[in-house]
Amino acid sequence: MKVKETIQVGKSQMPTIGMGLWKLEKELAAKAVRDAIEMGYRHLDSATDYANEAEVGEGISQALKEGLCTREELWVTSKLWNTDHRAEHVRPALERTLRDLQVDYLDLYLIHFPIALKHVPHDRFYPADWIYDPDSESPKMELDTVPISETWRAMEELVEAGLVRHIGVCNFPTALIHDLLTYAKIPLSVLQVEMHPYLTQERLLRLCRERDITVTAFSPLGALSYVPLNMAKAADTVLQEPVVLAAAERLGKTPAQVVLRWGIQRHVAIIPKSSNPKRQRENLQLFDFALSDQEMADISALNRNQRFNDPGEFCERVFNTFHPIYD
Ligand code: A2P
C-alpha cells in the first residue's frame, strides 16, 4: 500500500503529516516551529484559539529568513474562532491571523466549530475563549445566532480576495456537511475532525471520500493529549493495545508510528503534536514501512466511538453551558 507524502486538496497538494500546534506553550512555540521546519515539517496546523499564533509566526519568519524553505513549500492552516462567525467579523479575524503568523496568505482556513458565540472585540481581549466574560461572577458561554451559510459565504470571499487558497470546516458531523454542500460555491476542501483507532468515523470518512473532501485527523494518537486536561485517563491510550504492539514489534517501529501509519494508510492527513524533538522526528518517519491489510483491519476493529474532544461534555463541565454538537 503506497501512501504519498502529500494528499490532494482541491488542485493543491497538502503535506500528509502536519505539526499540530494546539497546546504548544507560547514560550516554546517560536523555536519549536523553526526547528520543526528544519527537521522537515512543511505543514503547520495553527488556530486563533491556540493563543500562540504570534509566536508561531516568529518561528515561520525565522525559518523563511534562514532559507530553511520557501513560503510556497510551506502549508499553513489556521482556524476561525467561534466568536467571529458573523460575516463582518470573518475578514478582520483572518487579517489578524495573517499578521500574527507573518504570512500574506493561508493555504487553508477552517471554521473551528459549528458553534457561533457572541462576538468579543479583539481589542477587549484576544484571542477570545469559550467564555464570554471571564471576569463575571458566573462565567459562561454566550451563544449567537449565526447560520453557518453566512460564515461560509464570508470565507468564500477570502478565497476570492486571494487571502486564502482553500476553505474548510472542523468538527462537523455528516448532516451539517450535507447542508453546507447545498450552498457552497467554493468547494469544501478539508474536514478536520478527531480521528484515531478508538474513533474511526467510518461513515464520515466515506462521505468525505465520495464528495472529494480531504480529511485531516486531529489527535491521531488518541487519548494522549487529553490526559493532562482530565479529559481522558492514562488507561485510554491506544498505544498499549496488543495489536498495535504486535505490529510495532514486527515492523521495528514504535507503537505511535504504527497508529499514525494506520491513519495515513486510510488516506487521511494527520497533525500529531509533540514538543519533543525525538518524537517529532519519529512522527515524520512513516513512509518506509506499511501495515498489512490484516493489521489495518485489526487496528480499525479497536473502534469504540470514543470521543475525547466533545463540546457536549466539556462545555458543560468547564463553561457551565450545555451545547452538544454530536448525538
Ligand atoms: P509530547 O508533546 O510530550 O511529545 P495529539 O497530536 O494526538 O494530540 O498527540 C499529542 C500528545 O501525544 C502529546 O501528549 C505528545 O506528547 C504525545 N506524543 C506525540 N508524539 C508521540 C510519540 N511519537 N510517542 C508518544 N507520545 C507522543
Coordinates of N, CA and C in Angstrom, one line a residue, residues 21 44 46 73 77 96 101 108 140 159 163 165 178 208 217 220 240 249 256 258 267 274 289 304 311-312:
L21 N -0.3 22.4 16.5 CA 0.2 23.4 17.4 C -0.7 23.7 18.6
L44 N 1.9 23.2 8.9 CA 1.7 23.7 10.3 C 0.2 23.9 10.5
S46 N -2.3 25.6 12.7 CA -2.5 26.6 13.7 C -4.0 26.9 13.9
E73 N 6.6 26.4 -0.2 CA 6.8 25.0 0.2 C 6.1 24.7 1.5
T77 N -2.1 26.3 7.8 CA -3.6 26.2 8.1 C -3.9 27.0 9.4
R96 N -6.1 39.4 11.2 CA -5.3 39.3 12.5 C -4.4 38.1 12.5
L101 N 0.8 35.5 12.1 CA 1.6 34.4 11.5 C 2.7 34.9 10.6
L108 N -4.9 27.2 4.0 CA -6.2 26.6 4.4 C -6.8 27.4 5.6
K140 N -19.9 32.1 31.7 CA -20.5 31.1 30.8 C -20.4 31.5 29.4
V159 N -11.3 33.7 -0.2 CA -10.7 33.0 -1.3 C -10.7 33.9 -2.5
L163 N -6.7 35.9 -0.3 CA -6.1 35.8 1.1 C -5.9 34.4 1.6
R165 N -6.2 30.1 0.2 CA -6.3 29.3 -1.0 C -7.4 28.3 -1.0
H178 N -23.7 17.8 4.7 CA -24.7 17.7 3.6 C -25.4 19.1 3.4
C208 N -16.9 11.8 3.0 CA -15.9 12.8 2.6 C -15.2 12.3 1.3
A217 N -7.0 14.3 10.4 CA -7.3 13.7 11.7 C -6.5 14.5 12.8
P220 N -4.5 12.3 16.4 CA -4.4 10.9 15.7 C -3.8 9.9 16.6
Q240 N -1.0 1.0 24.0 CA -0.7 -0.3 24.7 C -1.6 -1.5 24.1
E249 N 6.3 -4.4 16.9 CA 7.3 -5.4 17.1 C 7.7 -6.0 15.7
A256 N 3.5 4.4 18.5 CA 3.0 5.7 17.9 C 3.1 5.7 16.4
V258 N 3.0 3.2 14.5 CA 2.0 2.2 13.9 C 0.7 2.9 13.9
H267 N -5.6 7.1 4.0 CA -5.7 8.3 3.1 C -6.2 9.5 3.8
S274 N 3.8 17.3 19.0 CA 4.8 16.9 20.0 C 5.7 18.1 20.3
F289 N 7.6 2.0 5.7 CA 7.0 0.8 6.1 C 5.5 0.8 5.9
R304 N -14.2 2.2 19.4 CA -15.3 2.2 20.4 C -16.0 3.5 20.4
P311 N -17.6 19.0 22.7 CA -18.2 20.2 23.4 C -19.4 19.9 24.2
G312 N -20.1 18.8 23.8 CA -21.3 18.5 24.6 C -21.0 18.1 26.0

